Short mmCIF file of C-alpha atoms in Angstrom, two decimals:
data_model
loop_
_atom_site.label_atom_id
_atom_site.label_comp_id
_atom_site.label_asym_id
_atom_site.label_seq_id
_atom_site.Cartn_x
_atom_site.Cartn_y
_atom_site.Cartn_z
CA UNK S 5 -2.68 27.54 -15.13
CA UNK S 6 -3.72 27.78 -11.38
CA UNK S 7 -1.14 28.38 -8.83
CA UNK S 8 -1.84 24.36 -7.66
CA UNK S 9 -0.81 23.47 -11.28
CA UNK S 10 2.01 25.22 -11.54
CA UNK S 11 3.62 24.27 -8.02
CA UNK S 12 2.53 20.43 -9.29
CA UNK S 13 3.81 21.34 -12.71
CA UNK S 14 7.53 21.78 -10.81
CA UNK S 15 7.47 19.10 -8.62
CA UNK S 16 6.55 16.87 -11.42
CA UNK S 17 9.62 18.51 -13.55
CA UNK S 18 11.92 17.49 -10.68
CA UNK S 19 11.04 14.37 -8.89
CA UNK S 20 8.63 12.34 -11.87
CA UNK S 21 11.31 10.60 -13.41
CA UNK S 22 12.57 9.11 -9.61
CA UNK S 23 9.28 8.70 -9.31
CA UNK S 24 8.90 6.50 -12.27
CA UNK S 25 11.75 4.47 -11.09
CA UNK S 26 11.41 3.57 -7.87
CA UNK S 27 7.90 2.34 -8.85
CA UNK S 28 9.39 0.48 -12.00
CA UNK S 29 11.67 -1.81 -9.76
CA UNK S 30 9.33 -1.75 -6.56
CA UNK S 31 6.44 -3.44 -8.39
CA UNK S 32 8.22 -5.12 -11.07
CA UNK S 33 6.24 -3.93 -13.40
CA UNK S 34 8.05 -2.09 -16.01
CA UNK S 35 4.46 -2.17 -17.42
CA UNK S 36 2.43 -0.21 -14.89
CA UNK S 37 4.82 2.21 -13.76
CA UNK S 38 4.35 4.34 -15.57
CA UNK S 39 0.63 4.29 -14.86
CA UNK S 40 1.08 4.48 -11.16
CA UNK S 41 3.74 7.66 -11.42
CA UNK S 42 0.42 9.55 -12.86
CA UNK S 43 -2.02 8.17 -9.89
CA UNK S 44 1.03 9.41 -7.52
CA UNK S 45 0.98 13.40 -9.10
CA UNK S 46 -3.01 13.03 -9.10
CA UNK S 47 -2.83 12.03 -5.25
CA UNK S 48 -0.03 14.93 -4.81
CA UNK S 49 -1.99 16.86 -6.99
CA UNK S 50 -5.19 16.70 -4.77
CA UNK S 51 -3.55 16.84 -1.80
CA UNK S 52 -1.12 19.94 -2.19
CA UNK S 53 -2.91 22.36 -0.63
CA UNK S 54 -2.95 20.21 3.08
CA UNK S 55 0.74 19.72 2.36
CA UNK S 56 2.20 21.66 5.38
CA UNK S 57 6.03 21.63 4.21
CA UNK S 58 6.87 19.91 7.86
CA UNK S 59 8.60 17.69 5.77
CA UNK S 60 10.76 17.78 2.63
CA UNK S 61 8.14 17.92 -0.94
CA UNK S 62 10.61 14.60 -2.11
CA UNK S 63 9.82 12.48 0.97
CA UNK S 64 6.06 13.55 1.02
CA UNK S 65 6.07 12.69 -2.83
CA UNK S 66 7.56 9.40 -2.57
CA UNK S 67 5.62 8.28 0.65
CA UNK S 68 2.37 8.87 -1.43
CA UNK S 69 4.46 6.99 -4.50
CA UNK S 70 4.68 3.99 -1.88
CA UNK S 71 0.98 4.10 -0.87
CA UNK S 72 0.42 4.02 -4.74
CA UNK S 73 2.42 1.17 -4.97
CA UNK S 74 1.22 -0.92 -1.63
CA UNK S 75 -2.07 -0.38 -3.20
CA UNK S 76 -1.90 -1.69 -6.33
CA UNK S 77 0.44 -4.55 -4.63
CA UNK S 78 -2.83 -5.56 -2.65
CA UNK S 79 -4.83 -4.86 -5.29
CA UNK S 80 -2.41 -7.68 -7.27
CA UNK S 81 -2.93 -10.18 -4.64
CA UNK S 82 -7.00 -9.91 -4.37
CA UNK S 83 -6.76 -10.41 -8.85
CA UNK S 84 -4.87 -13.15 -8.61
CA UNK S 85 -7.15 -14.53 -5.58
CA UNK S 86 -9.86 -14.58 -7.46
CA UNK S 87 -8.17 -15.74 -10.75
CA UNK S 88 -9.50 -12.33 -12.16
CA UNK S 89 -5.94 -11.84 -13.90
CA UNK S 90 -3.45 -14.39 -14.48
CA UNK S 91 -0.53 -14.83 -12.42
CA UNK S 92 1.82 -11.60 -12.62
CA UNK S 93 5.14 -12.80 -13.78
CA UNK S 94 8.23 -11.96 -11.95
CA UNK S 95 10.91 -9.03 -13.25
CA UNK S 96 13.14 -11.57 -15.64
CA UNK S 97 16.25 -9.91 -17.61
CA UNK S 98 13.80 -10.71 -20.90
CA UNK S 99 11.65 -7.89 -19.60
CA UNK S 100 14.41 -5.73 -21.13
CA UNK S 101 13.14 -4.59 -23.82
CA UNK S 102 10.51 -2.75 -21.80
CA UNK S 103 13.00 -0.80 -19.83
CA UNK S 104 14.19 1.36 -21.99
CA UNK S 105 17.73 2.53 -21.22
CA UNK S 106 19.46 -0.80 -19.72
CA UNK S 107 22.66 -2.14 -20.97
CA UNK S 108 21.66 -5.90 -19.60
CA UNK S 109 24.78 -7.24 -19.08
CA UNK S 110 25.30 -10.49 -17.38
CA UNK S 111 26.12 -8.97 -14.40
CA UNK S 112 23.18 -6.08 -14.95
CA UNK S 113 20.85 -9.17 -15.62
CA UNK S 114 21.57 -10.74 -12.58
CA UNK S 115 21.10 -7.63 -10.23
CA UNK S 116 17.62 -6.95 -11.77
CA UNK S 117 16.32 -10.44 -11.08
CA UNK S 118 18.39 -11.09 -7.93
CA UNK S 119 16.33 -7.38 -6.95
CA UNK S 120 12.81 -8.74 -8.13
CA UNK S 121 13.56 -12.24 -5.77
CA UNK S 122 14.09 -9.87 -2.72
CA UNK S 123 11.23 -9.74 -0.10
CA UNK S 124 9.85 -6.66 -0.08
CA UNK S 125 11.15 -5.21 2.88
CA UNK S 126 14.72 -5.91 1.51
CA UNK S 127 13.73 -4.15 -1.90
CA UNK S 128 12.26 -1.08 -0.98
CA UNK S 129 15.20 -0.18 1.06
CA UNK S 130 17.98 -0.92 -1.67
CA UNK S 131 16.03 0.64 -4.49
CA UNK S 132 15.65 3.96 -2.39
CA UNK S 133 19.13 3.94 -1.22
CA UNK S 134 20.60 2.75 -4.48
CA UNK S 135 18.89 3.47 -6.95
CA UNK S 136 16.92 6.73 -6.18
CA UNK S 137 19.80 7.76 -3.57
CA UNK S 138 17.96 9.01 -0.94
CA UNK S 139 19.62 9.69 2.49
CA UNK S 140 19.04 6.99 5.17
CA UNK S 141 16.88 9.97 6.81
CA UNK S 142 14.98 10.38 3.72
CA UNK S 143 14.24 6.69 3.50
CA UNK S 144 13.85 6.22 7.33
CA UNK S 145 11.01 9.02 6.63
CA UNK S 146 8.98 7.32 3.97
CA UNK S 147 9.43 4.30 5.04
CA UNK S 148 8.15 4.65 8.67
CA UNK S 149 11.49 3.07 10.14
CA UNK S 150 14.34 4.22 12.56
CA UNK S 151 17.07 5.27 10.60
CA UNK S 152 19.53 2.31 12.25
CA UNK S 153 16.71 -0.18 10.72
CA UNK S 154 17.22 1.37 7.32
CA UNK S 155 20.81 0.72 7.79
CA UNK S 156 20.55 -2.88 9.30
CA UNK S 157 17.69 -3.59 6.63
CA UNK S 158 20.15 -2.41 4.25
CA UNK S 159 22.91 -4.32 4.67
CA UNK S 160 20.64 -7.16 5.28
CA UNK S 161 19.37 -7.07 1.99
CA UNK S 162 22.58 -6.24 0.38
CA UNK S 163 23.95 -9.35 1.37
CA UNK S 164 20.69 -11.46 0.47
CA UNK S 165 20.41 -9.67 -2.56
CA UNK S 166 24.34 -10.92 -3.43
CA UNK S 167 22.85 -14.16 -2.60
CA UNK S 168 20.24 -14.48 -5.02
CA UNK S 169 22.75 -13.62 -7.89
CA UNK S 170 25.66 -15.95 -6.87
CA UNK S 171 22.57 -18.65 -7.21
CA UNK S 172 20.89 -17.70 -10.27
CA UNK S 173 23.80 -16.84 -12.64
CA UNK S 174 26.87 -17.49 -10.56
CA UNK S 175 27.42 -13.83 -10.38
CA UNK S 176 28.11 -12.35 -7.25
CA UNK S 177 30.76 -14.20 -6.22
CA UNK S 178 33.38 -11.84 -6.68
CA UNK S 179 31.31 -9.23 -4.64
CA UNK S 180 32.46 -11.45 -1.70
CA UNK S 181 34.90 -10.37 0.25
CA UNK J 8 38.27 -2.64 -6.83
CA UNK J 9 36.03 -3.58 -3.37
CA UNK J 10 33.05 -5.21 -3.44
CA UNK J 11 31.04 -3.17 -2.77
CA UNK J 12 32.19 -0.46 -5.08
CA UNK J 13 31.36 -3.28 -7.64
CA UNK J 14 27.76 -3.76 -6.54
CA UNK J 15 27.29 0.52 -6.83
CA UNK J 16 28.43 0.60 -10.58
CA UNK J 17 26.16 -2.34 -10.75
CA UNK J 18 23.27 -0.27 -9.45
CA UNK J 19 24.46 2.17 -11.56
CA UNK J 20 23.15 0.95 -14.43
CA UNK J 21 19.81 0.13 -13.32
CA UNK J 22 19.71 4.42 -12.90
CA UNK J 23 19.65 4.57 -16.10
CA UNK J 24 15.92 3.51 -17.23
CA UNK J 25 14.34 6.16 -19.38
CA UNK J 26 10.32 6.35 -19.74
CA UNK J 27 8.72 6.01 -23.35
CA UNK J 28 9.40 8.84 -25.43
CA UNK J 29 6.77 11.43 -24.38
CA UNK J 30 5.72 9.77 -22.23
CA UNK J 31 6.75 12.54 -19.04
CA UNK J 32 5.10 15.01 -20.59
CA UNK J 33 1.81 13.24 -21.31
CA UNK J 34 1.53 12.13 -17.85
CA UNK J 35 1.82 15.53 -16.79
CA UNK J 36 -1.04 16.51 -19.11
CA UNK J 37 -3.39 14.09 -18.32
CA UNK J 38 -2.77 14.40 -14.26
CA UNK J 39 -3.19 18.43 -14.64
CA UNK J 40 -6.57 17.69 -16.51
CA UNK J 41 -7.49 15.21 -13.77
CA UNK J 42 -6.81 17.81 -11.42
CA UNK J 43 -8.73 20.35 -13.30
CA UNK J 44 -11.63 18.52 -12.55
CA UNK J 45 -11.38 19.41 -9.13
CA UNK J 46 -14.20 17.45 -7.89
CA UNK J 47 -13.63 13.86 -8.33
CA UNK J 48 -16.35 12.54 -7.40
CA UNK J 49 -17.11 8.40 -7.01
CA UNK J 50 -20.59 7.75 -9.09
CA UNK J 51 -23.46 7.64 -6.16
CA UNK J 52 -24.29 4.23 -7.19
CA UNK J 53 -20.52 3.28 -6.13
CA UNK J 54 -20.86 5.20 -2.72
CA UNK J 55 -24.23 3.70 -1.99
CA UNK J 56 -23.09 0.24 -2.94
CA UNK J 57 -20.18 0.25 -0.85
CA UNK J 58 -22.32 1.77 2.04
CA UNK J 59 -25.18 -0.97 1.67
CA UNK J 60 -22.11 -3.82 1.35
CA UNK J 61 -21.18 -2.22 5.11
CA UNK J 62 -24.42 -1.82 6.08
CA UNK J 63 -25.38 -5.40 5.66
CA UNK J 64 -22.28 -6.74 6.80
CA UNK J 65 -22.15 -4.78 10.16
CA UNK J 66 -25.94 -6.31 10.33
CA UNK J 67 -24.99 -9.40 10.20
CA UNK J 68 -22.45 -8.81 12.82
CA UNK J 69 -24.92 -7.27 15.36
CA UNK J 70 -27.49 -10.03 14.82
CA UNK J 71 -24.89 -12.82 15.23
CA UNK J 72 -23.81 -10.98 18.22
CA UNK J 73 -27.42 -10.41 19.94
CA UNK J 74 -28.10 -14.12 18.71
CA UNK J 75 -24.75 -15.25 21.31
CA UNK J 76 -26.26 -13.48 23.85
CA UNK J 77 -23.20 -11.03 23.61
CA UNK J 78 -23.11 -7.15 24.45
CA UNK J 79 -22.33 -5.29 21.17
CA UNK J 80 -20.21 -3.28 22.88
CA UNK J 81 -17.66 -5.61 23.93
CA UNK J 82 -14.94 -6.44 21.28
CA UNK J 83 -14.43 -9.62 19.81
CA UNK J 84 -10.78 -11.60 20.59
CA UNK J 85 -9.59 -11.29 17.21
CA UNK J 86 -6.08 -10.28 18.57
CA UNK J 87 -4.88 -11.63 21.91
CA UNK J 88 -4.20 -8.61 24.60
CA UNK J 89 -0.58 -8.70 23.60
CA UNK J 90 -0.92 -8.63 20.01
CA UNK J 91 -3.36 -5.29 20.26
CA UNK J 92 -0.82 -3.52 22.33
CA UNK J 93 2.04 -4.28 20.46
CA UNK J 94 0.07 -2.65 17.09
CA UNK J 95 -0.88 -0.08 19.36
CA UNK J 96 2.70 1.01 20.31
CA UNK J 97 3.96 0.69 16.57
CA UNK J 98 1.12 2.68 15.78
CA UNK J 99 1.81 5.25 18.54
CA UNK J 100 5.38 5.66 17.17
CA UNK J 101 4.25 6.57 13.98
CA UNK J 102 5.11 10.14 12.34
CA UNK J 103 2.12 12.40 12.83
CA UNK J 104 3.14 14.62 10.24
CA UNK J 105 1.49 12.88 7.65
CA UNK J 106 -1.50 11.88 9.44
CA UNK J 107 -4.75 11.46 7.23
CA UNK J 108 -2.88 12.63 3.92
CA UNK J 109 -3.13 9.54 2.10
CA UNK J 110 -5.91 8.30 1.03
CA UNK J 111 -5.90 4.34 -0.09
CA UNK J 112 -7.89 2.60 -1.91
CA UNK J 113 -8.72 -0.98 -0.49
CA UNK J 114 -12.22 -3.87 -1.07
CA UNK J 115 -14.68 -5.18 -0.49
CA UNK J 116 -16.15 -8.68 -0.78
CA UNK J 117 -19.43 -10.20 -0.95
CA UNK J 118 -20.14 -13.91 -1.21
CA UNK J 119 -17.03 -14.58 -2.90
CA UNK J 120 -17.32 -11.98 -5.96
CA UNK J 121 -15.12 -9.26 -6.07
CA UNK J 122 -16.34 -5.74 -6.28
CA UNK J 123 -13.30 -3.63 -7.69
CA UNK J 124 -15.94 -0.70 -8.83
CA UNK J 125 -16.95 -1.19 -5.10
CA UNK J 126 -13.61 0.02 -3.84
CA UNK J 127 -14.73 3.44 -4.31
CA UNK J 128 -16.84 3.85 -1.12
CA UNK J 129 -13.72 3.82 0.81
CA UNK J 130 -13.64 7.43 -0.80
CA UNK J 131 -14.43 8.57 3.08
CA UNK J 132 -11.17 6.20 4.03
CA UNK J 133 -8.27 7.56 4.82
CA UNK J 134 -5.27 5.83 5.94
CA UNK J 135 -3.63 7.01 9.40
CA UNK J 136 -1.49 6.76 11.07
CA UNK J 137 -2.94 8.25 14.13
CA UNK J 138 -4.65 4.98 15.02
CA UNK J 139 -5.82 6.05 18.23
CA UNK J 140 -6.30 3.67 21.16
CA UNK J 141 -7.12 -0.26 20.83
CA UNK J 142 -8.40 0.23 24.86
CA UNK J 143 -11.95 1.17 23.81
CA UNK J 144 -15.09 -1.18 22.51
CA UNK J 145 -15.07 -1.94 18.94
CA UNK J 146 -16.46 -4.15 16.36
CA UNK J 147 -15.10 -6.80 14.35
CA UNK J 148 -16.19 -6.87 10.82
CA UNK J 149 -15.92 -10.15 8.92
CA UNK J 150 -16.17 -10.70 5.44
CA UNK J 151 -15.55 -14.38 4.52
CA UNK J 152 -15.27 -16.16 1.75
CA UNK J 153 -15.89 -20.08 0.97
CA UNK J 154 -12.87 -20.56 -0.50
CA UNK J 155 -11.19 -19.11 2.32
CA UNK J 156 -10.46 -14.98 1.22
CA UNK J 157 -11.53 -12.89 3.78
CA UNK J 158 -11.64 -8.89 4.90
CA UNK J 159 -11.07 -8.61 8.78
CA UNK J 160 -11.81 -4.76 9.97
CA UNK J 161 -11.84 -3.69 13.58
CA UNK J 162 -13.78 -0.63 13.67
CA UNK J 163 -13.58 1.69 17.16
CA UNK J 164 -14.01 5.29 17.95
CA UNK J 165 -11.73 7.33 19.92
CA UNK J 166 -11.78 10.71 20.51
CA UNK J 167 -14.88 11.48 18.61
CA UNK J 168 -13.13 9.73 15.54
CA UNK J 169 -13.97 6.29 14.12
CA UNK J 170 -10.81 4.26 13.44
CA UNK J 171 -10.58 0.96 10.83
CA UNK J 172 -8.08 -1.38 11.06
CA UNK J 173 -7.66 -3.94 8.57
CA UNK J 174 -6.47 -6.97 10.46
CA UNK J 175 -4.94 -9.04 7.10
CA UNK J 176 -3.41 -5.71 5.53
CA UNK J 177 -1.97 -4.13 8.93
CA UNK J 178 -3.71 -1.08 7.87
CA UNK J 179 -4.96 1.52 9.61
CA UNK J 180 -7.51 3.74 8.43
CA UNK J 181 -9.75 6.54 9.53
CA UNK J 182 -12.94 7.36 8.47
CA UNK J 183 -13.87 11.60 7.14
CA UNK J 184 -16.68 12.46 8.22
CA UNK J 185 -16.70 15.18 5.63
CA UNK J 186 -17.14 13.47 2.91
CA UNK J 187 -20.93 12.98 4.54
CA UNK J 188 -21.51 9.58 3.22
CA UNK J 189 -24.18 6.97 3.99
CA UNK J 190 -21.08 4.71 5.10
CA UNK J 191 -20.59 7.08 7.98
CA UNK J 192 -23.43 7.55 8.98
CA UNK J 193 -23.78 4.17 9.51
CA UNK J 194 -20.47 3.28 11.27
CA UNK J 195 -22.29 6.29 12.77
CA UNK J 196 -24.94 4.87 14.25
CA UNK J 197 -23.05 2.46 15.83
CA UNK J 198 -23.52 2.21 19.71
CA UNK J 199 -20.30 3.26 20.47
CA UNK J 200 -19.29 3.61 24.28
#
């Protein structure tokens, strides 16, 4: 094992799985994701050695994670442009099966799809703040924003995101204070 | 209990997706063997596609442009003066650390067909986010489509570097001239100011 390997081999260890899931609720594509984790570790993987450590290895990882993810987004749009591929469907609570590990409650249930309605701007934010728990710093890094716009886009999307699951499952409502 | 203590146990379930059984360590193996490849290179037929896609396109571009009467030189108003320095600040603000270390993958499209193999002669495409100036000539690359698809690139040199900027995607890109290929060369060629 090279010296490149093994460094990949431990970043992989420690960051793959976050990896996985940011990209599983960011595309909503349970499907792909984890597809896209291994085009991430390839990119990371080809790019270590002009990594200069001016940042942290977990925002570097998961800015290349979003690049995977914006591409294959585009790449979505241009399929379904051409009627190439059918119509993506959106993240539904029947998708369950495929994500392994989910007690889909009603209130689980409507998170998930009230998350999948979100525009993307709105999701990104909330999945790395609450779901892969990243600092506002960290996610003001990767996502090229001012940390008081990950804070405003935040709450924002919080409340939008309460929104969407008071109006599909009437679930919500007692998040309102 | 607040609500928004609430909404965090929510979220704390989603946490708790797994992957497939194995499925972490097979990823692992088959991006170490990619890797192991070291050179991954695009198929020449890919590279000289995508360069012959540009090279026809830009073509067209200069012919339409010498048939107007126009000076090649002079950009087209695709964005208003406004719009162009408004991208340009945004641009400017952008970290610097990671400058050039992604490389995307993007398309191209030819008389309505679309080329996915054909994304690989971007291979000398890197985003950036080190866009450079919008102050200096450039050329507008159109690619439309009947149906009403189109690629818009603005394509400019600064500093000795040629710049790409995908007007529909908001992307900036920047084009290596290591990687040698006939697509540089013939951005290249371009009569740059």
């Amino acid at each position: 094992m090279t010296e490149d390997d093994a460094r990949l081999t431990e970043i992989y260890q420690e960051l793959s799985d976050e990896v996985y899931k940011y990209l599983c609720y960011m595309l909503k594509e349970p499907w792909t994701a984890e597809d896209l984790t291994q085009e991430t570790f390839i990119r990371v993987l080809r790019h270590l050695n002009g990594f200069t450590e001016e940042a942290s290895v977990k925002t570097w990882v998961f800015k290349i994670a979003r690049n995977v993810a914006l591409d294959h987004l585009r790449r979505k749009k241009l399929l379904q442009f051409f009627h190439i591929e059918p119509l993506f469907k959106s993240l539904k609570a029947d998708d369950a099966p495929l994500l392994d590990g989910l007690v889909m409650s009603e209130e689980v249930a409507a998170l998930y799809e009230g998350l999948s309605a979100l525009k993307k701007e709105y999701r990104e934010v909330i999945i790395l703040r609450k779901i892969n728990e990243l600092s506002t710093r960290e996610s003001a890094v990767i996502l090229n924003w001012s940390e008081d716009k990950v804070k405003s886009m935040l709450s924002r999307g919080l409340a939008k995101l309460q929104a969407e699951m008071l109006e599909k499952r009437g679930v919500g409502n007692e998040f309102q204070s | 209990m607040n609500s928004n203590h609430e909404l965090d146990e929510l979220f704390d379930s989603l946490k708790g997706i797994r992957r497939a059984e194995g499925a972490k360590a097979a990823t692992l193996e088959k991006v170490l063997q990619t890797g192991s490849r070291k050179s991954r290179k695009w198929p020449q037929w890919a590279a000289v596609g995508g360069a012959s896609l540009l090279t026809a396109a830009l073509a067209l571009v200069l012919m339409f442009s010498l048939l107007n009467g126009e000076e090649t030189e002079q950009p087209a108003a695709v964005f208003s003066d406004m719009e162009i320095s408004e991208a340009g600040v945004a641009a400017s603000k952008a970290e610097k650390g990671f400058a050039a270390a992604y490389p995307l993958e993007t398309f191209m499209i030819e008389d309505g067909t679309f080329l996915g193999q054909t994304e690989r002669f971007l291979e000398g495409l890197y985003v950036t986010e080190e866009p450079g100036l919008f102050t200096e000539p450039a050329y507008d690359l159109k690619l439309m489509k009947e149906e009403g698809g189109q690629l818009n690139l603005k394509i400019w040199k600064h500093d000795g570097r040629i710049f790409v900027y995908d007007i529909i995607e908001q992307a900036y890109y920047t084009v290596d001239g290591r990687a040698g290929t006939e697509l540089y060369d013939t951005i290249g060629r371009l009569p740059f100011r």
